[in-house]
Coordinates of C-alpha atoms in Angstrom, one line a residue:
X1 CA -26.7 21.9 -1.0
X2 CA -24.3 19.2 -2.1
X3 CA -25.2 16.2 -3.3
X4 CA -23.2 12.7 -2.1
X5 CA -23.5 9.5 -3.5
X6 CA -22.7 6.6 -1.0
X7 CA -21.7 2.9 -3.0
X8 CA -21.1 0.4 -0.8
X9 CA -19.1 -3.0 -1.6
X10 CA -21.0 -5.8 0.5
X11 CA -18.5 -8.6 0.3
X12 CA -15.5 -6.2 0.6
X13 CA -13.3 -6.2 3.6
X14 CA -13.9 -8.4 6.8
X15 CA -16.7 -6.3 8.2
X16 CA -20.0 -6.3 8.1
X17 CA -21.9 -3.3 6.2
X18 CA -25.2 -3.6 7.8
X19 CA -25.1 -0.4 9.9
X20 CA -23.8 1.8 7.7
X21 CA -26.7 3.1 6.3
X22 CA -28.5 4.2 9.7
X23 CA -24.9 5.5 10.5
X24 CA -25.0 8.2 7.4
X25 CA -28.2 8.9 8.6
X26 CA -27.5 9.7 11.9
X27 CA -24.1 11.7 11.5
X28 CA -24.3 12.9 7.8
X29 CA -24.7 17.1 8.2
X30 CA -28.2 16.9 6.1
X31 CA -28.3 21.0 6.2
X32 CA -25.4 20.6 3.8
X33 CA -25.8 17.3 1.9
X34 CA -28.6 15.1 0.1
X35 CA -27.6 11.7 -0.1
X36 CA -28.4 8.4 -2.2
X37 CA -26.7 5.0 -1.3
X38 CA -26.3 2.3 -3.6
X39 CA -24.6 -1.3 -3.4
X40 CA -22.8 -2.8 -5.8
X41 CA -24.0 -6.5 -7.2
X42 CA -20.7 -7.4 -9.3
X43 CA -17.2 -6.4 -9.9
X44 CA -16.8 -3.2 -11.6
X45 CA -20.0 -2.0 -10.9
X46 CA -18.6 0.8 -9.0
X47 CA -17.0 2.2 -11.5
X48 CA -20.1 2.4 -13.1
X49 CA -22.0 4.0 -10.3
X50 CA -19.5 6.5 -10.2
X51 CA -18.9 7.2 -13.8
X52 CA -22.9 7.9 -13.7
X53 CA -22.3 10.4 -10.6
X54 CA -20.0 12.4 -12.3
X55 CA -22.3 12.7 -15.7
X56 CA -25.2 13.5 -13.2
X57 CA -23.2 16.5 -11.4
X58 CA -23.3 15.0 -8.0
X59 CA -20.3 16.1 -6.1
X60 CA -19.1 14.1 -3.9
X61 CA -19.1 9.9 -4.5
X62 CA -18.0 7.8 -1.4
X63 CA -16.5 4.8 -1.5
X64 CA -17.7 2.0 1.0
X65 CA -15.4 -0.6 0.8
X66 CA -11.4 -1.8 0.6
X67 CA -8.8 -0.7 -1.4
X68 CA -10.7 -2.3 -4.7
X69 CA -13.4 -0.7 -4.1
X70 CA -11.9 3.1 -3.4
X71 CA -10.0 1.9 -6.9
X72 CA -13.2 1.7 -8.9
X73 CA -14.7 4.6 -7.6
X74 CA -12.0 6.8 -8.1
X75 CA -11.6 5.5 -11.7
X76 CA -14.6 6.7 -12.7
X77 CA -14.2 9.9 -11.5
X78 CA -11.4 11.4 -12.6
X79 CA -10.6 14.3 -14.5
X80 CA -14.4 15.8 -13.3
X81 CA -15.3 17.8 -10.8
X82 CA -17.1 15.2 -9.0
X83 CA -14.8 14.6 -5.3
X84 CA -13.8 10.8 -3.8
X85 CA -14.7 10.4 -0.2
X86 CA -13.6 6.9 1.3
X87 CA -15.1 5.6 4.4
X88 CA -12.7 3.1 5.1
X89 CA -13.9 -0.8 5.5
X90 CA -11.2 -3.3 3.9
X91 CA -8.9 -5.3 4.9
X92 CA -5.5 -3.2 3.5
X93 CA -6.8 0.5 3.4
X94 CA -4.5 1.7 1.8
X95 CA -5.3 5.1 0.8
X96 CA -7.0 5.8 3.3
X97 CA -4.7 5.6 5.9
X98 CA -2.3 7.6 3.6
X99 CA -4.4 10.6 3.7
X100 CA -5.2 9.8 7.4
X101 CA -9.1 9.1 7.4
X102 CA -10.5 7.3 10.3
X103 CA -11.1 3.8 10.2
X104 CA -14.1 4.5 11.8
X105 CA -17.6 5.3 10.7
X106 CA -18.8 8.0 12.6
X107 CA -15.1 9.8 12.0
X108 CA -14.7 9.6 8.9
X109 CA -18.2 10.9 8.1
X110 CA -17.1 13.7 10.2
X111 CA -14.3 14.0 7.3
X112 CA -17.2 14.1 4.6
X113 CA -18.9 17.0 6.3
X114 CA -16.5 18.7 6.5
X115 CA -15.8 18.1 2.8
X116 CA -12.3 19.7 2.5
X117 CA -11.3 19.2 -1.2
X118 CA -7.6 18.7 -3.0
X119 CA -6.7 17.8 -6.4
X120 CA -4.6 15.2 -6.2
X121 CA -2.0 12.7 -8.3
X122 CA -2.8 9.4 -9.5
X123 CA -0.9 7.2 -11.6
X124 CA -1.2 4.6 -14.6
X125 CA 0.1 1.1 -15.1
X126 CA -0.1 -0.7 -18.8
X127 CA -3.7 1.1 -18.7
X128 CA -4.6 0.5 -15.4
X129 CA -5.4 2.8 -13.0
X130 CA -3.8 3.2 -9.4
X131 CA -4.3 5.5 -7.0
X132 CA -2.3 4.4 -4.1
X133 CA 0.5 1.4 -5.2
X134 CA 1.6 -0.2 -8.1
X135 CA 4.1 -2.5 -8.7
X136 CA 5.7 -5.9 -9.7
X137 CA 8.0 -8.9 -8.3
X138 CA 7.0 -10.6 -4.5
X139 CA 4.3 -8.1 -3.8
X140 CA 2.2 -8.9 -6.9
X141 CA 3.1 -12.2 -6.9
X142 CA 1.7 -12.7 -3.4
X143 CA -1.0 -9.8 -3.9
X144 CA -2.3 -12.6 -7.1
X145 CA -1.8 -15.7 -4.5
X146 CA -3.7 -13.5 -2.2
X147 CA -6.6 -13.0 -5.0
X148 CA -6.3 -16.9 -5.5
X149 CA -7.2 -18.0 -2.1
X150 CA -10.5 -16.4 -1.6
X151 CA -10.5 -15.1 1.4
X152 CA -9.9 -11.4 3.1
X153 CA -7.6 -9.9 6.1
X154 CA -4.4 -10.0 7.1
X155 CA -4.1 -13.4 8.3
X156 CA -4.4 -15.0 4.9
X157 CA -1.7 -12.2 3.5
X158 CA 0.3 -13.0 6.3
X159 CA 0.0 -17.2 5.2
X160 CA 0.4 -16.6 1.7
X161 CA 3.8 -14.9 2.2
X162 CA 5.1 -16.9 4.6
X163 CA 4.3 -20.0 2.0
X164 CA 5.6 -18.6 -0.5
X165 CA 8.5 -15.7 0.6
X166 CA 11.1 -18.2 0.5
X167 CA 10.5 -19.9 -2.6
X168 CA 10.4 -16.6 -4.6
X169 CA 13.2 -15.8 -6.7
X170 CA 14.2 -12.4 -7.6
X171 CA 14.1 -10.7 -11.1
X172 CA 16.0 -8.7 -13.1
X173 CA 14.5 -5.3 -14.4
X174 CA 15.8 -2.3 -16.8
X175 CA 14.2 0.8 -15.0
X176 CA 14.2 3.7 -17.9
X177 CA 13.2 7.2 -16.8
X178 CA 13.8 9.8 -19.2
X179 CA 16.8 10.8 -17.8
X180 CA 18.9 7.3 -17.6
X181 CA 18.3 3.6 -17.5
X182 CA 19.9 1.5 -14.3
X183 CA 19.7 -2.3 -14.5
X184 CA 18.4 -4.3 -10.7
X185 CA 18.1 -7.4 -9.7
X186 CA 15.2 -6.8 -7.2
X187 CA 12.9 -8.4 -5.2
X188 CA 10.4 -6.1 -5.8
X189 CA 9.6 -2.7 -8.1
X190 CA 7.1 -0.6 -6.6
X191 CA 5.6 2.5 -7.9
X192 CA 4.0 4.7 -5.3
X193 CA 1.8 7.4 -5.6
X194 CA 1.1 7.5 -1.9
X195 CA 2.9 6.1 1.2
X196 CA 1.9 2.4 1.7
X197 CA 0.4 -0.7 1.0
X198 CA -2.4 -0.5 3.7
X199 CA -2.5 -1.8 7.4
X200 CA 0.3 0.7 7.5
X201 CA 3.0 -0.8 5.9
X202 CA 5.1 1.8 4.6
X203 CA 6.8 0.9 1.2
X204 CA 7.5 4.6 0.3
X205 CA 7.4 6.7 3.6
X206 CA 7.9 9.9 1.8
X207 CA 5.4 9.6 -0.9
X208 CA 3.3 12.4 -1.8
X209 CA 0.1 12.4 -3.9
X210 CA 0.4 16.3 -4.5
X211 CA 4.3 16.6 -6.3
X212 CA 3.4 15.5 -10.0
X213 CA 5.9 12.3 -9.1
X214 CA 5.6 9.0 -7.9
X215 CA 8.1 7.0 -5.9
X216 CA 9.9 3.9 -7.4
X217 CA 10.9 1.4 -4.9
X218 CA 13.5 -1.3 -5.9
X219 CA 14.2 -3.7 -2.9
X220 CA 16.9 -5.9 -3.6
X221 CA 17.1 -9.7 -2.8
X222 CA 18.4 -10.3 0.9
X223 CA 19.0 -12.7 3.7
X224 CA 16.4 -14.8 5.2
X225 CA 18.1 -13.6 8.5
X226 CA 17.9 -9.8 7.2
X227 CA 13.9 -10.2 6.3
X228 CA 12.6 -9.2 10.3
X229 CA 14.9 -5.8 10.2
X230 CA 12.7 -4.9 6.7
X231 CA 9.4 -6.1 7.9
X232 CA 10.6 -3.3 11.4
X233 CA 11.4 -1.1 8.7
X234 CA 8.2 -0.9 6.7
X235 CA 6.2 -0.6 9.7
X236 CA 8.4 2.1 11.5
X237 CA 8.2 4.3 8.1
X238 CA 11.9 3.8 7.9
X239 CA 12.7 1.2 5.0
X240 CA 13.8 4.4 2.8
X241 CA 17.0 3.8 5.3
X242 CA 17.5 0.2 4.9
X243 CA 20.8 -0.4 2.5
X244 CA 18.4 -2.7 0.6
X245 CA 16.3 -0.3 -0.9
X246 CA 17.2 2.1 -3.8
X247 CA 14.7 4.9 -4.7
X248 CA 14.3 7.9 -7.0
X249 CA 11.2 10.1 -7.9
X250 CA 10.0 10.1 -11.4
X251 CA 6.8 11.0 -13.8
X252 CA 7.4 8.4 -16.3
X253 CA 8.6 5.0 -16.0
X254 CA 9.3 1.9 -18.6
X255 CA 10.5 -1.3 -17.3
X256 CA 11.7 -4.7 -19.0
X257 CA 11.5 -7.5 -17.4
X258 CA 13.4 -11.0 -17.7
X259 CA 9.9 -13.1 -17.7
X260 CA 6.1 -11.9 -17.8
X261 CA 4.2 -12.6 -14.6
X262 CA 2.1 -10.6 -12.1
X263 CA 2.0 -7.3 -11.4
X264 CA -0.7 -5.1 -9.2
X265 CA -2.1 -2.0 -9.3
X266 CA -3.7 -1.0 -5.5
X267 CA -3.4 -4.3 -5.0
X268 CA -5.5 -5.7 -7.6
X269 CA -3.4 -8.3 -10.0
X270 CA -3.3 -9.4 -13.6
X271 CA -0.6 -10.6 -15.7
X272 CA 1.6 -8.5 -17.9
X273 CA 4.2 -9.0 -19.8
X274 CA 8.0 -7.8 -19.9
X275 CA 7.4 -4.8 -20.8
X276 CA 5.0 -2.8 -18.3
X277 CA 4.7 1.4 -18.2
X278 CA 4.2 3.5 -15.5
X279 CA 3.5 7.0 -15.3
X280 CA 1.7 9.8 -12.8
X281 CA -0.9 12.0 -13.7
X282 CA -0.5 15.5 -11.8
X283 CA -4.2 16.8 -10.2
X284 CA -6.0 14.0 -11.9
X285 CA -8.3 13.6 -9.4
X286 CA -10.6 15.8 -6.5
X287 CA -10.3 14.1 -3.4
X288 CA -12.2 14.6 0.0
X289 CA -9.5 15.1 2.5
X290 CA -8.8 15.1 6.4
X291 CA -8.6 18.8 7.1
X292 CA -6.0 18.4 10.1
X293 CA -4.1 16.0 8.2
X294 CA -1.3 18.1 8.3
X295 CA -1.6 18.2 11.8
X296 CA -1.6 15.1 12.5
X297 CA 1.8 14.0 10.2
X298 CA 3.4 16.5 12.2
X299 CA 2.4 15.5 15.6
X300 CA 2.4 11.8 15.8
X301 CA -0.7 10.0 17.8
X302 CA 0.2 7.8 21.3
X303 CA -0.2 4.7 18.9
X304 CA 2.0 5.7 16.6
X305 CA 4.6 6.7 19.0
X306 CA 4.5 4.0 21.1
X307 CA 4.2 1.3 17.9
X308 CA 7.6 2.8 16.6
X309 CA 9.4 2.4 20.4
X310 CA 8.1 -1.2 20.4
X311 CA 9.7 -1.8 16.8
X312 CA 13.2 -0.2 17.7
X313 CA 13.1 -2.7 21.0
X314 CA 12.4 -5.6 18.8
X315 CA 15.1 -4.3 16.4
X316 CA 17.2 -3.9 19.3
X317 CA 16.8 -7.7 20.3
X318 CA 16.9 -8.8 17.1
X319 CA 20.6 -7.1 16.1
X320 CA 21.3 -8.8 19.9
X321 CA 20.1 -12.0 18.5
X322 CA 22.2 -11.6 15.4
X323 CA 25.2 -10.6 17.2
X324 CA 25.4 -13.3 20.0
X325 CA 24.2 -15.9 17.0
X326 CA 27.7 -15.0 15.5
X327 CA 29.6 -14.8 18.5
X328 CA 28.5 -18.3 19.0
X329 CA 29.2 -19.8 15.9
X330 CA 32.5 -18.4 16.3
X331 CA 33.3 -19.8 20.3
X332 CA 31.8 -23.3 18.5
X333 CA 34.4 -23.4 15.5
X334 CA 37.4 -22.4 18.1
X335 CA 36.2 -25.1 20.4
X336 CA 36.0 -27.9 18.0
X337 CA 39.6 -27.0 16.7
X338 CA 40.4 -27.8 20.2
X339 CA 38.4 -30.8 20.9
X340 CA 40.2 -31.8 17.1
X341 CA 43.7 -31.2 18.6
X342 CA 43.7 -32.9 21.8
X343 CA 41.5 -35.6 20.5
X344 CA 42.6 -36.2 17.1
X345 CA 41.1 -39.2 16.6
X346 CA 38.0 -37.8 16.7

């Protein structure tokens, strides 16, 4: 018989917690697992909890929580052969929805008895960490304004970035690998281990956590009136398209910076300086996994399909709005030269 460890994050997330321990009861397979569940009191605590597991020989330790949590769960346990398990209930869910586990209680308990089990990549930042994203420029910066405001969910992302988007001024980074060093001026340098952010925003659609490389994203600095084809992008798991975007796959990666600032690791901030290093770690960590995940990337749900028709409509109209914008601008200037002749005291 197995043994799982459940630690669940109270104040993580936008949902209360309150059922989930009569949920585990009710749908945990107890023929093949004995279970604990513990809540964390502070930050890091987690981390704790799970370092403990692994030293105890319990083999499976769930996270309960957001992104942070999963994050200091999975810390503690890597390189043992104690497994993470997520049951999803943050606000982002990053990693989660990467390796396609149910935001839902009762389903992704079904995942954990089923307890299929991978070793999978993770990567590193300046001694952090990260098991999903990583990175530096706007998405730190707002993922730190974010952390500032003290409160949860996507409508408070959504605020912070709509303050703040347009006041953000690019950087300029030297990205060495150990094959070459490029120089970008970027909006953005992500590292990704797996495919997105959370709330499925896709920064690096064709991340993988089982290659032994992680994805750098640079986006470069663009138009105000080019920012809604992106944001389509992101979501639509197409952005590796956009002519903004440069990426390459790599195991190690040193960047300098023109100033220190921000930068995040699974969405978690703290200032660096201009000097940061990033690297993957290959099968660092046992992972509980969704055993028809495969499936399901092949095959994709009627959400999925009809999210990505309602994006290319909406791209549709907005390449409509951008062309009859233009078109107008150009019947105004051939009109006032007109006005301007015939009235030319105007």
């Amino acid at each position: 018989m197995k043994r799982v460890r459940f630690i669940i994050n109270p104040i993580s997330g936008t949902v209360s917690k309150s059922g989930i321990p009569e949920a585990i009861d009710e749908y945990l397979d107890k023929s093949k697992f004995s279970y604990e569940i513990l809540e964390t009191q502070y930050a890091g605590q987690a981390e704790e909890m799970s370092r403990e597991a692994a030293k105890e020989g319990i083999d499976v330790v769930v996270a309960i929580g957001g992104d942070g949590t999963v994050n200091e769960v999975a810390r503690g346990i890597t390189h043992t052969s104690t497994a993470l398990g997520i049951i999803p209930c943050g606000s982002g869910n990053g990693l989660a929805r990467h390796l396609l586990i149910p935001i839902n209680i009762k389903k992704s308990l079904e995942i954990i008895n089923a307890c299929e089990i991978h070793d999978l990549d993770y990567g590193n930042i300046n001694g952090h960490d990260f098991f999903c994203t990583c990175g530096m420029g706007f998405d730190a910066f707002i993922s730190f304004k974010f952390a500032e405001a003290g409160k949860r969910g996507p409508i408070t992302y959504v605020q912070q970035v709509l303050e703040t988007g347009i006041k953000y001024k690019p950087q300029t980074y030297e990205l060495s690998t150990d094959e070459d060093t490029k120089t970008y001026k970027a909006f953005l340098v992500t590292c990704a281990n797996a495919s997105q952010w959370g709330n499925n925003a896709y920064i690096a659609p064709q991340a993988s956590m089982s290659d032994g490389l992680m994805d750098v994203v640079i986006m470069e600095p663009f138009d105000l009136i080019e920012a809604p084809q992106i944001a389509i992008d992101i979501f639509s798991k197409t952005l590796d398209k956009s002519s903004r975007i440069k990426t390459f796959r790599t195991r190690h990666l040193h960047v300098h910076r023109s100033e220190e600032g921000p930068i995040h690791f699974d969405g978690e901030p703290t200032l660096a300086g201009t000097d940061i290093d990033v690297s993957v770690v290959p099968k660092g960590i046992k992972v509980v996994v969704n055993p028809d995940g495969d499936k399901s990337q092949r095959k994709p749900n009627m959400f999925q399909t009809a999210a990505c028709e309602m994006f290319n409509d909406i791209s549709t109209i907005h390449d409509d709005i951008i062309h009859h914008t233009q078109r107008g601008l150009k019947l105004t200037k051939i009109l006032q030269k007109k006005i301007t002749k015939n009235l030319p005291g105007i």
